[in-house]
Amino acid sequence: MKARQCKHNSRNMKRSGDSEGEKRRKRRRLLQELGDQKIPFLGPPDRGYQQLWDSSYSGLVLRRSCSLPVELHGRVQGALLTLRRKGCLLRDLVRVRDRDVFTAVSRALLGEPGHTYRYLDTRLFAIPWHSEDTEAKGQKCCDPDLRAACKALCELNTFFCSDVSQLKEGDRLTQCAKGEAEAKQGEELDTESKHSEDSKNSEGADSESRQSEEGDTESKHSEEWDIESKHSDEGCSSSKQEGEWETESKHSSEEGESSQVKPSLMCVTTGTEHSEGKLPGWAAKTSSTSQTKHVGLHEKPVAQLKHSLSDYHIEDKEEQASGQGCSQPSPPQVCTGPVKFNVTLLNYMDPAAMSQLKEEPYYGMGKMAVGWHHDENLISHSPVAVYSYSCHDDKGESSEGGSREKACWRIGLKVAWDIHTPGLMLPLESGDCYYMRDDLNSTHQHCVLAGETARFSSTHRVAECSSGTLTYIQSQCQEALTNLHTDPETGSHSLLALQPTTLQHCEEIHNEVEFEWLRQYWFQGQRYARFCSWWTGPMEQLEKDWKLMETMTMLFLATVEQEGQEGEGRRELAETLLAALTDRHQQRQTWRDRCHSSLAQTLPPEEAPVDRPFWGVDDPGMPLPFDLADIINRVESLLWRM
């Protein structure tokens, strides 16, 4: 029966979990064959670097710092420092394998008004851009300094939308503007050489893996390969102790090599060789300037492993299909037409403040600030644009110059689940930008390799928001509440339609409002209310709508318990209600546990999750004492008697 579908959701999730467990066991066996061998990777000093970029990483484009307007740099970097100074960048408490873990980076979401971004069972609520349109509508929900910072990042977003749309196929690297290049020609080449040579000698130490645990070779490899294609986003991390998620947290160890950007790379190049990219001679590295060991794989194990891994490749479509927790997932969207980034996820990390970083395990690239991952919950084939800014401290001192040059931050890239194609390592100077175009984010994975200075990044995305905007959830509420009639004279309520499918849909929306919006907001979204009040009013209205839906549930219960109804129809109604209430009861307990977890208790009061009192049993606004466990028992007893 259709009413049974919701009832079996948790069972289906369990079966899905069992399937994932079997995949992990298979991958573990495969990765044991790999052992301690390293897959080769190339950086700018290495022969074949450009050819590898052209053939296997053609969707990656680097825009050098000097090719952006100086005024834009100043406004954007000032905005990032303002957000940091005001305390707007906070670590997220995310969900990984049924455990809460802190992200390695501090972050905030900016974007179109009413937009959200969901990752790792966590919904971020965007601080609005404060573009000229929102200013004209009188939406002044932040203080002047924060509004100015948001507008600066909106300006950067506009620049990225235009720039990415103008790129031609094969563009790989954008050089400095001609005038700037001539003025800085000598200085640029000298400082770049110095930066990259010094960055060979040390790669920062940072990450949010205060919770660390030793791991053997098997767990080091298999846990990361488990996570990287499903559970990850820039800056997320934890230790095995707090989530057995090694990918993005304790990232630690030393990498001795950095990259010297050759002058020959400082131009727009076109990749014409789109072959498989498996160039000869990877196992035998020819570069003598690299201190990091680029270890080749023996031919036979590599071939066997690649063939085996292809059988157990995790399809990212599975994760995308889950949507944003909506009651009726929408079909996947594909990015077409002009690029319009609707959100940017801001990240901040200071390696000096972190206790330990994890060594990149497969290639020997060095210390990782963020492990291997795909950026999730994006429109298919949409680009990602990233602005990178490194500085010594909150005052914005540049990472350039000084008595000793600091190791630069770098991006590592690899073809997902491919151990034949060498990895690519891209060094980033402060102010550099890079774009991941076409299907690069879905077919490849990337990691962030730590430098020695603090770093901001502004990662602009086309988030999949079909079920992630305020407009969407408001329309869902309106749809559910159309089935509730209120007597204008007495104020009493009644249900208009009693069909099982209608009632089931209303209860699904009820759960969506509570667990995908209200609970998410009070778990972490409300932290930003002290900086920006934009979401306060809308969430209060959602809470009122939710209470009306609670009333609808009680009316649904009264209908089920009413004697004299047709037997089969009554049973179907009871099963529909039981499935919805059982799911709700389980999710409420999960959220209560999260709010009162040991990790949540370590947060300061202004950042701590809130277990709202209106979720309790004795809400005076409810028509009856709403003890959910008791109601479930009543419905189960009713079904047993039928």
mmCIF file of N, CA and C in Angstrom, residues 493-539:
data_model
loop_
_atom_site.group_PDB
_atom_site.id
_atom_site.type_symbol
_atom_site.label_atom_id
_atom_site.label_comp_id
_atom_site.label_asym_id
_atom_site.label_seq_id
_atom_site.Cartn_x
_atom_site.Cartn_y
_atom_site.Cartn_z
ATOM 1 N N HIS A 493 -10.788 24.030 14.297
ATOM 2 C CA HIS A 493 -10.145 23.529 13.079
ATOM 3 C C HIS A 493 -10.748 22.195 12.661
ATOM 4 N N SER A 494 -10.668 21.933 11.364
ATOM 5 C CA SER A 494 -11.085 20.633 10.821
ATOM 6 C C SER A 494 -10.322 20.374 9.533
ATOM 7 N N LEU A 495 -10.211 19.090 9.172
ATOM 8 C CA LEU A 495 -9.529 18.706 7.935
ATOM 9 C C LEU A 495 -10.529 18.664 6.788
ATOM 10 N N LEU A 496 -10.127 19.179 5.628
ATOM 11 C CA LEU A 496 -11.014 19.220 4.472
ATOM 12 C C LEU A 496 -11.025 17.899 3.725
ATOM 13 N N ALA A 497 -9.862 17.274 3.567
ATOM 14 C CA ALA A 497 -9.756 16.011 2.825
ATOM 15 C C ALA A 497 -9.182 14.944 3.741
ATOM 16 N N LEU A 498 -9.700 13.721 3.638
ATOM 17 C CA LEU A 498 -9.257 12.635 4.510
ATOM 18 C C LEU A 498 -8.653 11.474 3.726
ATOM 19 N N GLN A 499 -8.346 11.694 2.444
ATOM 20 C CA GLN A 499 -7.720 10.636 1.664
ATOM 21 C C GLN A 499 -6.309 10.348 2.209
ATOM 22 N N PRO A 500 -5.935 9.071 2.287
ATOM 23 C CA PRO A 500 -4.609 8.718 2.816
ATOM 24 C C PRO A 500 -3.456 9.416 2.092
ATOM 25 N N THR A 501 -3.553 9.530 0.767
ATOM 26 C CA THR A 501 -2.463 10.172 0.027
ATOM 27 C C THR A 501 -2.330 11.648 0.396
ATOM 28 N N THR A 502 -3.453 12.328 0.571
ATOM 29 C CA THR A 502 -3.412 13.742 0.946
ATOM 30 C C THR A 502 -2.833 13.916 2.341
ATOM 31 N N LEU A 503 -3.293 13.101 3.275
ATOM 32 C CA LEU A 503 -2.812 13.208 4.646
ATOM 33 C C LEU A 503 -1.334 12.839 4.739
ATOM 34 N N GLN A 504 -0.921 11.830 3.965
ATOM 35 C CA GLN A 504 0.492 11.441 3.967
ATOM 36 C C GLN A 504 1.367 12.584 3.469
ATOM 37 N N HIS A 505 0.909 13.240 2.395
ATOM 38 C CA HIS A 505 1.686 14.345 1.842
ATOM 39 C C HIS A 505 1.795 15.496 2.850
ATOM 40 N N CYS A 506 0.720 15.777 3.537
ATOM 41 C CA CYS A 506 0.753 16.845 4.551
ATOM 42 C C CYS A 506 1.719 16.504 5.677
ATOM 43 N N GLU A 507 1.738 15.246 6.091
ATOM 44 C CA GLU A 507 2.641 14.842 7.169
ATOM 45 C C GLU A 507 4.101 14.874 6.707
ATOM 46 N N GLU A 508 4.349 14.569 5.437
ATOM 47 C CA GLU A 508 5.709 14.660 4.904
ATOM 48 C C GLU A 508 6.189 16.109 4.908
ATOM 49 N N ILE A 509 5.309 17.031 4.517
ATOM 50 C CA ILE A 509 5.671 18.452 4.562
ATOM 51 C C ILE A 509 5.896 18.889 6.007
ATOM 52 N N HIS A 510 5.062 18.395 6.912
ATOM 53 C CA HIS A 510 5.207 18.663 8.337
ATOM 54 C C HIS A 510 6.612 18.289 8.805
ATOM 55 N N ASN A 511 7.055 17.091 8.461
ATOM 56 C CA ASN A 511 8.400 16.642 8.840
ATOM 57 C C ASN A 511 9.478 17.487 8.180
ATOM 58 N N GLU A 512 9.250 17.841 6.922
ATOM 59 C CA GLU A 512 10.237 18.643 6.206
ATOM 60 C C GLU A 512 10.422 20.004 6.872
ATOM 61 N N VAL A 513 9.331 20.655 7.244
ATOM 62 C CA VAL A 513 9.418 21.958 7.896
ATOM 63 C C VAL A 513 10.167 21.838 9.213
ATOM 64 N N GLU A 514 9.862 20.818 9.982
ATOM 65 C CA GLU A 514 10.503 20.691 11.294
ATOM 66 C C GLU A 514 11.966 20.316 11.204
ATOM 67 N N PHE A 515 12.297 19.301 10.413
ATOM 68 C CA PHE A 515 13.648 18.744 10.464
ATOM 69 C C PHE A 515 14.604 19.342 9.443
ATOM 70 N N GLU A 516 14.077 19.867 8.349
ATOM 71 C CA GLU A 516 14.974 20.470 7.359
ATOM 72 C C GLU A 516 15.091 21.976 7.515
ATOM 73 N N TRP A 517 14.225 22.577 8.318
ATOM 74 C CA TRP A 517 14.274 24.027 8.457
ATOM 75 C C TRP A 517 14.323 24.484 9.905
ATOM 76 N N LEU A 518 13.285 24.200 10.685
ATOM 77 C CA LEU A 518 13.280 24.702 12.057
ATOM 78 C C LEU A 518 14.390 24.085 12.901
ATOM 79 N N ARG A 519 14.497 22.785 12.889
ATOM 80 C CA ARG A 519 15.551 22.143 13.674
ATOM 81 C C ARG A 519 16.931 22.567 13.182
ATOM 82 N N GLN A 520 17.103 22.633 11.866
ATOM 83 C CA GLN A 520 18.394 23.054 11.314
ATOM 84 C C GLN A 520 18.725 24.474 11.746
ATOM 85 N N TYR A 521 17.730 25.336 11.701
ATOM 86 C CA TYR A 521 17.975 26.736 12.062
ATOM 87 C C TYR A 521 18.361 26.857 13.531
ATOM 88 N N TRP A 522 17.623 26.210 14.404
ATOM 89 C CA TRP A 522 17.915 26.339 15.825
ATOM 90 C C TRP A 522 19.117 25.519 16.253
ATOM 91 N N PHE A 523 19.528 24.599 15.434
ATOM 92 C CA PHE A 523 20.745 23.849 15.749
ATOM 93 C C PHE A 523 21.984 24.711 15.526
ATOM 94 N N GLN A 524 22.016 25.435 14.386
ATOM 95 C CA GLN A 524 23.180 26.283 14.113
ATOM 96 C C GLN A 524 22.856 27.569 13.381
ATOM 97 N N GLY A 525 21.796 27.582 12.589
ATOM 98 C CA GLY A 525 21.516 28.771 11.791
ATOM 99 C C GLY A 525 21.274 30.016 12.627
ATOM 100 N N GLN A 526 20.683 29.853 13.816
ATOM 101 C CA GLN A 526 20.375 31.012 14.652
ATOM 102 C C GLN A 526 21.619 31.707 15.179
ATOM 103 N N ARG A 527 22.796 31.081 15.064
ATOM 104 C CA ARG A 527 24.037 31.723 15.516
ATOM 105 C C ARG A 527 24.289 33.043 14.803
ATOM 106 N N TYR A 528 23.816 33.128 13.576
ATOM 107 C CA TYR A 528 24.107 34.318 12.772
ATOM 108 C C TYR A 528 23.110 35.443 12.997
ATOM 109 N N ALA A 529 22.082 35.193 13.808
ATOM 110 C CA ALA A 529 21.063 36.222 14.031
ATOM 111 C C ALA A 529 21.646 37.456 14.710
ATOM 112 N N ARG A 530 22.720 37.269 15.483
ATOM 113 C CA ARG A 530 23.323 38.434 16.142
ATOM 114 C C ARG A 530 24.106 39.310 15.175
ATOM 115 N N PHE A 531 24.383 38.781 13.981
ATOM 116 C CA PHE A 531 25.055 39.570 12.949
ATOM 117 C C PHE A 531 24.057 40.091 11.912
ATOM 118 N N CYS A 532 23.067 39.263 11.611
ATOM 119 C CA CYS A 532 22.129 39.578 10.535
ATOM 120 C C CYS A 532 20.755 39.041 10.915
ATOM 121 N N SER A 533 19.758 39.892 10.882
ATOM 122 C CA SER A 533 18.411 39.520 11.333
ATOM 123 C C SER A 533 17.493 39.073 10.194
ATOM 124 N N TRP A 534 18.045 38.872 9.008
ATOM 125 C CA TRP A 534 17.209 38.607 7.831
ATOM 126 C C TRP A 534 16.303 37.397 8.039
ATOM 127 N N TRP A 535 16.799 36.323 8.653
ATOM 128 C CA TRP A 535 16.048 35.085 8.774
ATOM 129 C C TRP A 535 15.093 35.067 9.970
ATOM 130 N N THR A 536 15.182 36.019 10.869
ATOM 131 C CA THR A 536 14.402 35.959 12.106
ATOM 132 C C THR A 536 12.898 35.923 11.852
ATOM 133 N N GLY A 537 12.392 36.875 11.089
ATOM 134 C CA GLY A 537 10.961 36.932 10.798
ATOM 135 C C GLY A 537 10.454 35.711 10.060
ATOM 136 N N PRO A 538 11.117 35.301 8.966
ATOM 137 C CA PRO A 538 10.653 34.111 8.240
ATOM 138 C C PRO A 538 10.623 32.844 9.096
ATOM 139 N N MET A 539 11.609 32.679 9.984
ATOM 140 C CA MET A 539 11.605 31.473 10.805
ATOM 141 C C MET A 539 10.493 31.508 11.841
#
